[in-house]
CSV table of C-alpha atoms in Angstrom, one decimal:
chain,number,residue,atom,x,y,z
A,774,MET,CA,-0.6,0.2,-0.6
A,775,LEU,CA,3.1,2.0,1.1
A,776,PRO,CA,4.1,2.6,-2.8
A,777,SER,CA,0.7,3.1,-3.8
A,778,MET,CA,0.3,5.9,-1.4
A,779,ASP,CA,3.5,7.8,-2.9
A,780,ASP,CA,2.2,7.3,-6.1
A,781,ALA,CA,-0.5,9.5,-5.3
A,782,VAL,CA,0.9,11.8,-2.8
A,783,SER,CA,4.0,12.9,-6.3
A,784,GLY,CA,0.7,12.9,-7.8
A,785,LEU,CA,-0.8,15.4,-5.6
A,786,GLN,CA,2.0,17.5,-5.4
A,787,MET,CA,2.7,18.1,-9.1
A,788,HIS,CA,-1.3,19.1,-9.7
A,789,GLN,CA,-0.9,21.4,-7.5
A,790,GLN,CA,2.0,23.1,-9.0
A,791,TRP,CA,0.2,22.3,-12.4
A,792,MET,CA,-2.9,24.6,-10.2
A,793,ASN,CA,0.0,27.7,-9.5
A,794,VAL,CA,1.0,27.5,-12.6
A,795,ILE,CA,-2.5,28.2,-13.5
A,796,GLY,CA,-3.1,30.2,-11.2
A,797,ASN,CA,0.1,32.8,-12.2
A,798,ASN,CA,-1.4,32.8,-15.5
A,799,ILE,CA,-5.0,33.5,-15.0
A,800,ALA,CA,-3.4,36.6,-12.3
A,801,ASN,CA,-1.8,38.3,-14.7
A,802,VAL,CA,-4.4,38.8,-17.4
A,803,SER,CA,-3.6,42.3,-17.5
A,804,THR,CA,-0.6,42.9,-17.4
A,805,PRO,CA,0.6,44.2,-21.0
A,806,GLY,CA,3.7,41.5,-22.3
A,807,PHE,CA,3.2,38.3,-20.0
A,808,LYS,CA,3.9,34.9,-21.2
A,809,ALA,CA,1.0,31.4,-20.2
A,810,SER,CA,3.7,29.0,-18.9
A,811,GLN,CA,2.8,25.3,-19.7
A,812,VAL,CA,3.4,22.3,-17.6
A,813,THR,CA,4.4,19.0,-18.6
A,814,PHE,CA,3.6,16.2,-16.3
A,815,GLU,CA,6.3,12.6,-17.0
A,816,GLN,CA,6.1,9.5,-15.6
A,817,LEU,CA,9.2,7.8,-13.1
A,818,PHE,CA,11.2,5.6,-12.8
A,819,ALA,CA,9.3,2.7,-13.2
A,820,GLN,CA,10.4,-0.4,-10.4
A,821,THR,CA,10.9,-3.7,-12.6
A,822,LEU,CA,9.7,-6.7,-11.2
A,823,ALA,CA,10.3,-9.2,-13.8
A,824,ALA,CA,13.1,-8.6,-16.7
A,825,GLY,CA,11.3,-9.9,-20.1
A,826,SER,CA,12.4,-12.5,-22.1
A,827,SER,CA,13.0,-13.5,-25.9
A,828,PRO,CA,11.1,-16.7,-27.8
A,829,GLN,CA,13.7,-19.7,-27.6
A,830,GLY,CA,12.3,-22.4,-29.2
A,831,ASN,CA,8.5,-23.0,-29.5
A,832,LEU,CA,8.2,-20.6,-26.7
A,833,GLY,CA,7.4,-17.1,-27.6
A,834,GLY,CA,8.8,-14.4,-25.4
A,835,THR,CA,6.9,-12.0,-22.6
A,836,ASN,CA,7.3,-8.6,-21.6
A,837,PRO,CA,8.9,-6.8,-18.5
A,838,ILE,CA,6.9,-6.4,-14.8
A,839,GLN,CA,7.3,-2.9,-14.2
A,840,VAL,CA,5.6,-0.8,-11.9
A,841,GLY,CA,5.7,3.4,-12.3
A,842,LEU,CA,6.6,4.8,-9.0
A,843,GLY,CA,4.3,8.0,-9.1
A,844,VAL,CA,4.4,11.1,-11.4
A,845,GLY,CA,7.3,14.3,-12.0
A,846,LEU,CA,7.3,17.4,-13.1
A,847,GLY,CA,8.5,17.6,-17.5
A,848,SER,CA,9.0,20.9,-17.3
A,849,ILE,CA,7.4,24.9,-17.4
A,850,THR,CA,7.3,26.5,-20.6
A,851,GLN,CA,6.2,29.5,-21.9
A,852,SER,CA,4.4,29.7,-24.6
A,853,GLN,CA,6.3,32.9,-26.6
A,854,THR,CA,2.3,33.2,-28.5
A,855,GLU,CA,1.7,37.0,-29.2
A,856,GLY,CA,-0.6,39.3,-27.4
A,857,ALA,CA,-2.8,41.6,-28.7
A,858,LEU,CA,-2.2,45.0,-29.4
A,859,GLN,CA,-3.3,47.2,-26.6
A,860,PRO,CA,-3.4,50.8,-28.0
A,861,THR,CA,-2.1,53.7,-25.4
A,862,GLY,CA,-2.2,56.7,-27.1
A,863,ASN,CA,1.0,57.5,-26.1
A,864,PRO,CA,3.6,57.4,-28.5
A,865,THR,CA,6.6,56.5,-26.1
A,866,ASP,CA,4.6,53.0,-25.7
A,867,LEU,CA,5.6,51.0,-28.0
A,868,ALA,CA,5.1,46.7,-28.9
A,869,ILE,CA,6.5,44.5,-31.0
A,870,GLN,CA,4.4,43.3,-33.7
A,871,GLY,CA,6.3,39.6,-34.6
A,872,ASP,CA,8.7,37.8,-33.3
A,873,GLY,CA,12.4,39.9,-30.9
A,874,TYR,CA,12.8,41.4,-27.7
A,875,PHE,CA,13.4,45.1,-26.6
A,876,LEU,CA,16.9,45.4,-25.1
A,877,LEU,CA,17.7,47.1,-22.2
A,878,ASP,CA,20.8,48.6,-19.8
A,879,ASN,CA,19.7,46.9,-16.2
A,880,GLY,CA,23.5,48.7,-15.0
A,881,ASN,CA,26.3,47.5,-14.3
A,882,GLN,CA,24.4,43.7,-14.5
A,883,GLY,CA,24.5,43.9,-18.1
A,884,THR,CA,22.2,43.3,-21.3
A,885,ALA,CA,18.6,42.1,-20.1
A,886,TYR,CA,15.1,42.0,-23.1
A,887,THR,CA,11.5,42.5,-22.5
A,888,ARG,CA,8.5,42.7,-24.5
A,889,VAL,CA,7.1,45.6,-22.2
A,890,GLY,CA,7.7,48.4,-24.2
A,891,ASP,CA,6.0,50.6,-21.5
A,892,PHE,CA,8.3,53.5,-22.0
A,893,SER,CA,9.1,56.6,-21.1
A,894,PHE,CA,11.8,59.9,-20.5
A,895,ASP,CA,13.3,60.6,-17.5
A,896,ALA,CA,14.6,63.4,-15.9
A,897,ASN,CA,17.5,63.2,-17.9
A,898,GLY,CA,15.9,62.5,-21.2
A,899,ASN,CA,16.8,58.7,-21.2
A,900,LEU,CA,14.3,56.4,-22.1
A,901,VAL,CA,13.8,54.3,-19.6
A,902,GLU,CA,11.2,51.4,-19.4
A,903,GLY,CA,9.0,52.5,-16.6
A,904,SER,CA,8.9,50.1,-14.3
A,905,THR,CA,12.7,49.9,-13.6
A,906,GLY,CA,14.0,52.6,-15.1
A,907,PHE,CA,17.0,50.5,-17.3
A,908,LYS,CA,17.3,51.7,-20.0
A,909,VAL,CA,16.1,51.2,-24.1
A,910,LEU,CA,18.7,50.8,-26.0
A,911,GLY,CA,19.2,52.0,-29.7
A,912,TRP,CA,21.2,53.6,-32.3
A,913,LEU,CA,21.4,57.5,-32.1
A,914,ALA,CA,21.6,60.0,-34.3
A,915,GLY,CA,23.8,62.1,-35.5
A,916,PRO,CA,23.5,66.2,-35.1
A,917,THR,CA,22.6,65.9,-39.1
A,918,GLY,CA,19.9,63.3,-38.2
A,919,THR,CA,22.3,60.3,-39.5
A,920,LEU,CA,21.9,57.0,-37.9
A,921,PRO,CA,24.9,54.9,-37.8
A,922,THR,CA,26.3,51.4,-38.5
A,923,GLN,CA,23.0,49.6,-36.7
A,924,ASN,CA,24.7,46.6,-35.6
A,925,SER,CA,25.8,45.4,-31.2
A,926,ALA,CA,28.8,47.2,-31.9
A,927,ASN,CA,26.8,50.9,-31.8
A,928,LEU,CA,24.3,50.3,-29.2
A,929,GLN,CA,23.6,52.6,-26.9
A,930,PRO,CA,21.1,54.9,-24.3
A,931,ILE,CA,19.1,56.6,-25.8
A,932,ILE,CA,18.9,59.6,-25.0
A,933,VAL,CA,16.9,63.0,-26.1
A,934,PRO,CA,17.1,66.0,-23.8
A,935,GLN,CA,13.1,67.4,-23.6
A,936,THR,CA,15.2,71.1,-23.7
A,937,SER,CA,17.0,69.8,-27.2
A,938,THR,CA,17.2,72.4,-29.8
A,939,LYS,CA,17.5,72.9,-33.6
A,940,PRO,CA,19.9,74.9,-34.6
A,941,PRO,CA,19.2,78.0,-37.2
A,942,GLN,CA,20.8,77.6,-40.2
A,943,ALA,CA,21.2,80.3,-42.7
A,944,THR,CA,19.9,80.5,-46.1
A,945,THR,CA,22.7,80.0,-48.7
A,946,SER,CA,19.4,79.7,-51.9
A,947,ALA,CA,16.4,81.3,-52.7
A,948,ALA,CA,14.1,80.0,-55.2
A,949,PHE,CA,11.6,81.9,-57.5
A,950,ILE,CA,8.6,79.9,-59.5
A,951,GLY,CA,5.5,81.6,-61.7
A,952,ASN,CA,5.5,83.3,-64.4
A,953,LEU,CA,6.4,87.3,-65.8
A,954,ASP,CA,3.3,88.9,-67.7
A,955,SER,CA,5.5,89.3,-71.4
A,956,SER,CA,2.9,92.2,-71.7
A,957,THR,CA,4.0,93.9,-68.6
A,958,PRO,CA,5.5,98.2,-68.3
A,959,ALA,CA,8.4,99.1,-68.0
A,960,SER,CA,6.8,101.3,-65.6
A,961,SER,CA,5.0,98.3,-63.6
A,962,PRO,CA,7.3,96.2,-61.6
A,963,VAL,CA,6.6,93.0,-60.2
A,964,SER,CA,6.9,92.4,-56.5
A,965,VAL,CA,8.3,89.1,-54.8
A,966,PRO,CA,8.4,89.1,-51.0
A,967,PHE,CA,10.2,85.9,-49.4
A,968,THR,CA,11.4,85.8,-46.4
A,969,ALA,CA,16.0,84.5,-45.3
A,970,TYR,CA,17.4,83.4,-41.8
A,971,ASP,CA,21.2,84.6,-41.2
A,972,SER,CA,23.7,82.6,-38.6
A,973,LEU,CA,21.2,83.5,-35.8
A,974,GLY,CA,18.8,82.7,-37.0
A,975,ASN,CA,16.8,86.2,-37.2
A,976,ALA,CA,14.4,86.7,-40.4
A,977,TRP,CA,15.0,89.1,-43.0
A,978,ASN,CA,12.2,90.2,-44.9
A,979,LEU,CA,13.4,91.3,-48.8
A,980,THR,CA,11.5,92.1,-51.7
A,981,ALA,CA,12.8,91.1,-55.2
A,982,THR,CA,11.4,93.1,-58.1
A,983,PHE,CA,11.3,92.1,-61.8
A,984,THR,CA,10.8,94.6,-64.0
A,985,PRO,CA,10.7,94.6,-67.7
A,986,SER,CA,14.7,96.0,-68.9
A,987,GLY,CA,13.8,96.7,-72.7
A,988,THR,CA,15.7,93.9,-74.4
A,989,ALA,CA,13.7,91.4,-75.3
A,990,ASP,CA,12.7,88.4,-73.6
A,991,VAL,CA,15.0,89.7,-70.3
A,992,TRP,CA,14.1,91.5,-66.9
A,993,ASN,CA,16.0,93.3,-64.3
A,994,TRP,CA,16.0,91.9,-60.9
A,995,LYS,CA,16.7,94.1,-57.6
A,996,VAL,CA,16.8,92.6,-54.2
A,997,THR,CA,15.4,95.0,-51.1
A,998,ASP,CA,15.6,95.3,-47.7
A,999,PRO,CA,11.7,97.7,-47.2
A,1000,THR,CA,12.4,97.2,-43.3
A,1001,GLY,CA,15.3,98.9,-43.9
A,1002,ASN,CA,18.3,96.8,-41.5
A,1003,ALA,CA,21.9,97.1,-42.1
A,1004,GLY,CA,23.5,94.5,-43.6
A,1005,LEU,CA,21.6,93.6,-47.3
A,1006,GLY,CA,25.0,93.4,-49.9
A,1007,GLY,CA,27.2,91.4,-51.9
A,1008,SER,CA,25.1,91.1,-55.4
A,1009,THR,CA,22.0,92.1,-55.5
A,1010,THR,CA,21.2,92.5,-59.1
A,1011,GLY,CA,21.1,90.9,-62.1
A,1012,THR,CA,19.3,90.2,-65.7
A,1013,VAL,CA,16.8,87.0,-65.9
A,1014,THR,CA,16.3,86.1,-69.7
A,1015,PHE,CA,14.0,84.0,-71.3
A,1016,THR,CA,13.7,82.2,-74.5
A,1017,SER,CA,11.4,83.9,-77.0
A,1018,GLY,CA,9.2,80.6,-76.1
A,1019,GLY,CA,8.6,82.3,-73.0
A,1020,ALA,CA,11.3,79.3,-71.0
A,1021,TYR,CA,13.4,80.0,-68.9
A,1022,GLN,CA,17.1,80.8,-70.5
A,1023,SER,CA,20.1,82.1,-68.1
A,1024,SER,CA,20.7,84.5,-65.6
A,1025,THR,CA,22.7,87.0,-64.1
A,1026,GLY,CA,24.0,88.5,-60.5
A,1027,GLY,CA,23.9,87.6,-57.1
A,1028,PRO,CA,25.0,86.0,-55.1
A,1029,LEU,CA,23.7,88.7,-52.4
A,1030,THR,CA,24.6,88.5,-48.8
A,1031,ILE,CA,23.2,89.8,-45.5
A,1032,ALA,CA,25.3,90.2,-42.7
A,1033,PRO,CA,23.6,91.5,-39.5
A,1034,ALA,CA,25.7,92.8,-36.7
A,1035,GLY,CA,26.9,89.8,-34.0
A,1036,ALA,CA,26.1,87.3,-36.8
A,1037,ALA,CA,28.3,85.6,-40.3
A,1038,SER,CA,27.9,86.7,-43.3
A,1039,SER,CA,25.5,84.8,-44.7
A,1040,SER,CA,26.2,84.0,-48.7
A,1041,ILE,CA,21.8,83.4,-50.7
A,1042,THR,CA,21.8,82.3,-54.6
A,1043,PRO,CA,19.0,83.3,-56.2
A,1044,ASP,CA,17.4,80.4,-58.9
A,1045,PHE,CA,14.8,81.5,-61.1
A,1046,SER,CA,15.2,78.7,-62.9
A,1047,ALA,CA,11.4,77.7,-62.2
A,1048,MET,CA,10.7,80.7,-63.9
A,1049,THR,CA,8.9,81.5,-67.2
A,1050,GLN,CA,7.6,84.4,-69.0
A,1051,TYR,CA,3.8,83.7,-70.8
A,1052,ALA,CA,1.3,86.2,-71.9
A,1053,THR,CA,-0.6,86.0,-68.8
A,1054,THR,CA,-0.8,87.4,-65.5
A,1055,SER,CA,2.2,87.2,-63.8
A,1056,THR,CA,2.1,84.9,-60.6
A,1057,ALA,CA,5.8,84.8,-59.7
A,1058,ASN,CA,6.4,84.2,-55.9
A,1059,PRO,CA,9.1,82.6,-53.1
A,1060,GLY,CA,10.0,78.9,-54.0
A,1061,ASN,CA,11.5,77.3,-51.8
A,1062,GLN,CA,14.1,78.3,-49.6
A,1063,ASN,CA,17.2,76.2,-47.6
A,1064,GLY,CA,17.5,78.5,-44.5
A,1065,TYR,CA,15.3,78.0,-40.8
A,1066,THR,CA,14.8,79.6,-36.9
A,1067,SER,CA,15.8,78.2,-34.5
A,1068,GLY,CA,13.5,76.0,-33.0
A,1069,THR,CA,12.2,73.5,-29.5
A,1070,LEU,CA,11.8,69.8,-29.5
A,1071,GLN,CA,8.0,69.6,-29.3
A,1072,SER,CA,6.6,66.3,-30.2
A,1073,ILE,CA,8.7,62.7,-30.9
A,1074,ALA,CA,7.0,59.9,-33.5
A,1075,VAL,CA,8.3,56.3,-33.3
A,1076,ASP,CA,7.9,54.4,-36.5
A,1077,LYS,CA,7.8,51.0,-37.8
A,1078,SER,CA,11.2,51.1,-38.4
A,1079,GLY,CA,11.5,52.1,-34.4
A,1080,VAL,CA,12.7,55.3,-36.1
A,1081,ILE,CA,12.1,58.4,-33.3
A,1082,THR,CA,11.5,61.4,-35.1
A,1083,GLY,CA,11.6,64.4,-33.1
A,1084,THR,CA,9.3,67.6,-34.4
A,1085,TYR,CA,10.4,71.2,-33.6
A,1086,SER,CA,8.6,74.4,-32.9
A,1087,ASN,CA,10.0,75.4,-36.1
A,1088,GLY,CA,7.7,72.9,-38.1
A,1089,LEU,CA,11.2,71.2,-38.7
A,1090,THR,CA,11.5,67.2,-38.2
A,1091,GLN,CA,14.9,65.2,-37.4
A,1092,THR,CA,15.7,61.5,-37.1
A,1093,LEU,CA,16.3,61.2,-33.6
A,1094,GLY,CA,18.1,58.1,-33.0
A,1095,GLN,CA,16.4,54.3,-33.6
A,1096,VAL,CA,15.1,51.1,-31.6
A,1097,ALA,CA,17.0,48.1,-31.4
A,1098,THR,CA,15.5,44.5,-31.0
A,1099,ALA,CA,16.9,41.3,-31.0
A,1100,THR,CA,15.8,37.9,-31.5
A,1101,PHE,CA,16.8,34.3,-29.6
A,1102,ALA,CA,17.6,31.2,-31.2
A,1103,ASN,CA,15.0,29.7,-29.4
A,1104,PRO,CA,12.9,32.3,-27.1
A,1105,GLU,CA,11.9,29.4,-24.4
A,1106,GLY,CA,15.8,29.5,-23.0
A,1107,LEU,CA,14.5,33.2,-21.7
A,1108,VAL,CA,15.5,33.6,-18.3
A,1109,GLN,CA,13.0,35.7,-16.5
A,1110,GLN,CA,13.8,38.7,-14.0
A,1111,GLY,CA,10.3,39.4,-13.0
A,1112,GLN,CA,8.5,42.8,-14.3
A,1113,GLY,CA,8.8,41.3,-17.9
A,1114,ILE,CA,12.3,41.1,-17.8
A,1115,TYR,CA,15.0,38.6,-19.6
A,1116,ALA,CA,17.9,37.2,-19.2
A,1117,SER,CA,19.8,35.0,-21.5
A,1118,GLY,CA,19.6,31.3,-20.7
A,1119,ASN,CA,21.6,28.9,-21.5
A,1120,ASN,CA,19.3,27.3,-23.8
A,1121,SER,CA,18.2,30.5,-25.4
A,1122,GLY,CA,21.3,31.4,-28.0
A,1123,VAL,CA,23.2,34.0,-27.9
A,1124,ALA,CA,20.9,37.8,-28.8
A,1125,SER,CA,21.3,38.8,-32.0
A,1126,VAL,CA,20.7,42.3,-32.4
A,1127,THR,CA,18.7,44.0,-36.0
A,1128,GLN,CA,16.8,46.9,-37.0
A,1129,PRO,CA,12.6,46.4,-36.0
A,1130,GLY,CA,11.7,44.4,-39.3
A,1131,THR,CA,14.3,43.2,-40.3
A,1132,GLY,CA,17.5,40.0,-38.8
A,1133,GLY,CA,13.3,38.5,-38.0
A,1134,ALA,CA,12.5,40.8,-36.5
A,1135,GLY,CA,8.9,42.1,-36.0
A,1136,THR,CA,8.4,45.7,-36.5
A,1137,ILE,CA,7.1,48.3,-34.6
A,1138,ALA,CA,3.5,49.9,-32.9
A,1139,SER,CA,3.8,53.1,-31.2
A,1140,GLY,CA,0.4,53.9,-29.2
A,1141,ASN,CA,0.3,50.6,-28.1
A,1142,LEU,CA,1.8,47.5,-25.6
A,1143,GLU,CA,1.3,44.0,-26.0
A,1144,GLY,CA,-1.4,42.4,-24.5
A,1145,SER,CA,-1.3,39.2,-22.3
A,1146,ASN,CA,-1.3,36.2,-24.3
A,1147,VAL,CA,-3.0,34.5,-21.9
A,1148,ASP,CA,-6.8,32.0,-22.9
A,1149,LEU,CA,-9.1,32.0,-20.3
A,1150,ALA,CA,-10.8,29.5,-21.1
A,1151,GLN,CA,-7.6,27.2,-21.6
A,1152,GLU,CA,-6.9,28.2,-18.7
A,1153,PHE,CA,-10.3,27.3,-16.9
A,1154,THR,CA,-10.4,23.8,-19.0
A,1155,ASN,CA,-6.9,23.6,-17.5
A,1156,MET,CA,-7.8,24.4,-14.0
A,1157,ILE,CA,-10.6,22.3,-13.7
A,1158,SER,CA,-8.4,19.8,-15.7
A,1159,ALA,CA,-5.7,19.3,-12.6
A,1160,GLU,CA,-8.6,19.9,-9.4
A,1161,ARG,CA,-10.1,16.5,-10.5
A,1162,GLY,CA,-6.8,14.9,-11.1
A,1163,PHE,CA,-6.0,16.6,-7.5
A,1164,GLN,CA,-9.0,14.4,-5.8
A,1165,ALA,CA,-8.7,11.6,-8.0
A,1166,ASN,CA,-5.0,10.7,-6.8
A,1167,ALA,CA,-6.4,12.2,-3.0
A,1168,GLN,CA,-8.7,9.3,-3.3
A,1169,VAL,CA,-6.3,7.1,-3.4
A,1170,VAL,CA,-4.6,7.9,-0.6
A,1171,THR,CA,-7.3,7.4,0.8
A,1172,THR,CA,-8.1,4.3,-0.4
A,1173,SER,CA,-4.9,3.1,0.5
A,1174,ASN,CA,-5.7,4.0,4.1
A,1175,SER,CA,-8.7,1.8,4.2
A,1176,MET,CA,-6.7,-1.1,2.7
A,1177,LEU,CA,-3.9,-0.5,5.2
A,1178,GLN,CA,-6.4,0.2,7.9
A,1179,THR,CA,-7.8,-3.3,7.3
A,1180,LEU,CA,-5.2,-5.3,7.2
A,1181,VAL,CA,-4.1,-4.0,10.6
A,1182,GLN,CA,-7.3,-5.0,11.5
A,1183,MET,CA,-6.9,-8.3,10.1
A,1184,GLY,CA,-3.6,-9.0,13.0
A,1185,ALA,CA,-5.5,-7.9,15.4
């Protein structure tokens, strides 16, 4: 009777362990990024009562006679299936659609990994994981918005100071577009106001005036500063020549310069190549110019490749960095650290660092968190099976005890 009680006790223990796993799964049904665990039982070593025999002569063989010694825990594995997206509206909340993990710098302990992208910026502008403060790793863009080679050697914590500014850029090219009416008399010049910026980001409200020169298809141009600021110089006059068909042919004059007190002189080359001279209403107006004033960071956005783009108060955007991802040959081999954090394990394989959307890693969904992948219907079904298994093993203990009691009574 004692072996049967030992068998039943092992069954009670394993079904209790199963219930522990089920309870943990259900408790985390609303935990972002949580991965449900599954239990597998295995038969313990069997006691051999009689070895089998081989067929001999006219006699057939016999099978071994063995009695099992209970049940043990085979494995507890996490299901790595993807959870549903949970919209948050926060652009720094990131979810991975597909395989892969975010990389985190956990201080002096090395690199950690997570699927929980509840990220935010701390007081120093570091992008950090919300519950631990671990810094999110990726690649930082240079001053012009260029990202470095995206590999593990270039990984570093992503930092975007919330007080960051985009320095001004002096205008070096100013384009003019539209039509100059070929019937315009010399006494009726066409004025085109336009804006340029000096090296300090000051806006210069200038005016380009186009006047027929008296020579067919040739116009004179002149740039003035109606506000009377000192510093406009260089070649501020010239000509624009059109073909007999009204298309742009050539121009002279320029570049002009602007150099206010305290700012470096900047040279501006006027571009008239997009202008025409047809017998229709004048529509000349300023085209693109490449200068701008300084701007402060207003907002950020993260695209599906994990690229972080900042929008500045001057209306410009610039790449600030890119969030990195990592994949593993065997994600089930990762070691849970709590709070949705994992460490690489002996059987996980080495982390393969890559950009989101490449190398087997999924894409990024900004403004979302990955939900738990717990299937409540399956967990309730498992709970019933665990309860029945526990009850049955308890009944074996009770029955074995009754049988032992009967034997004791027989010997009394």
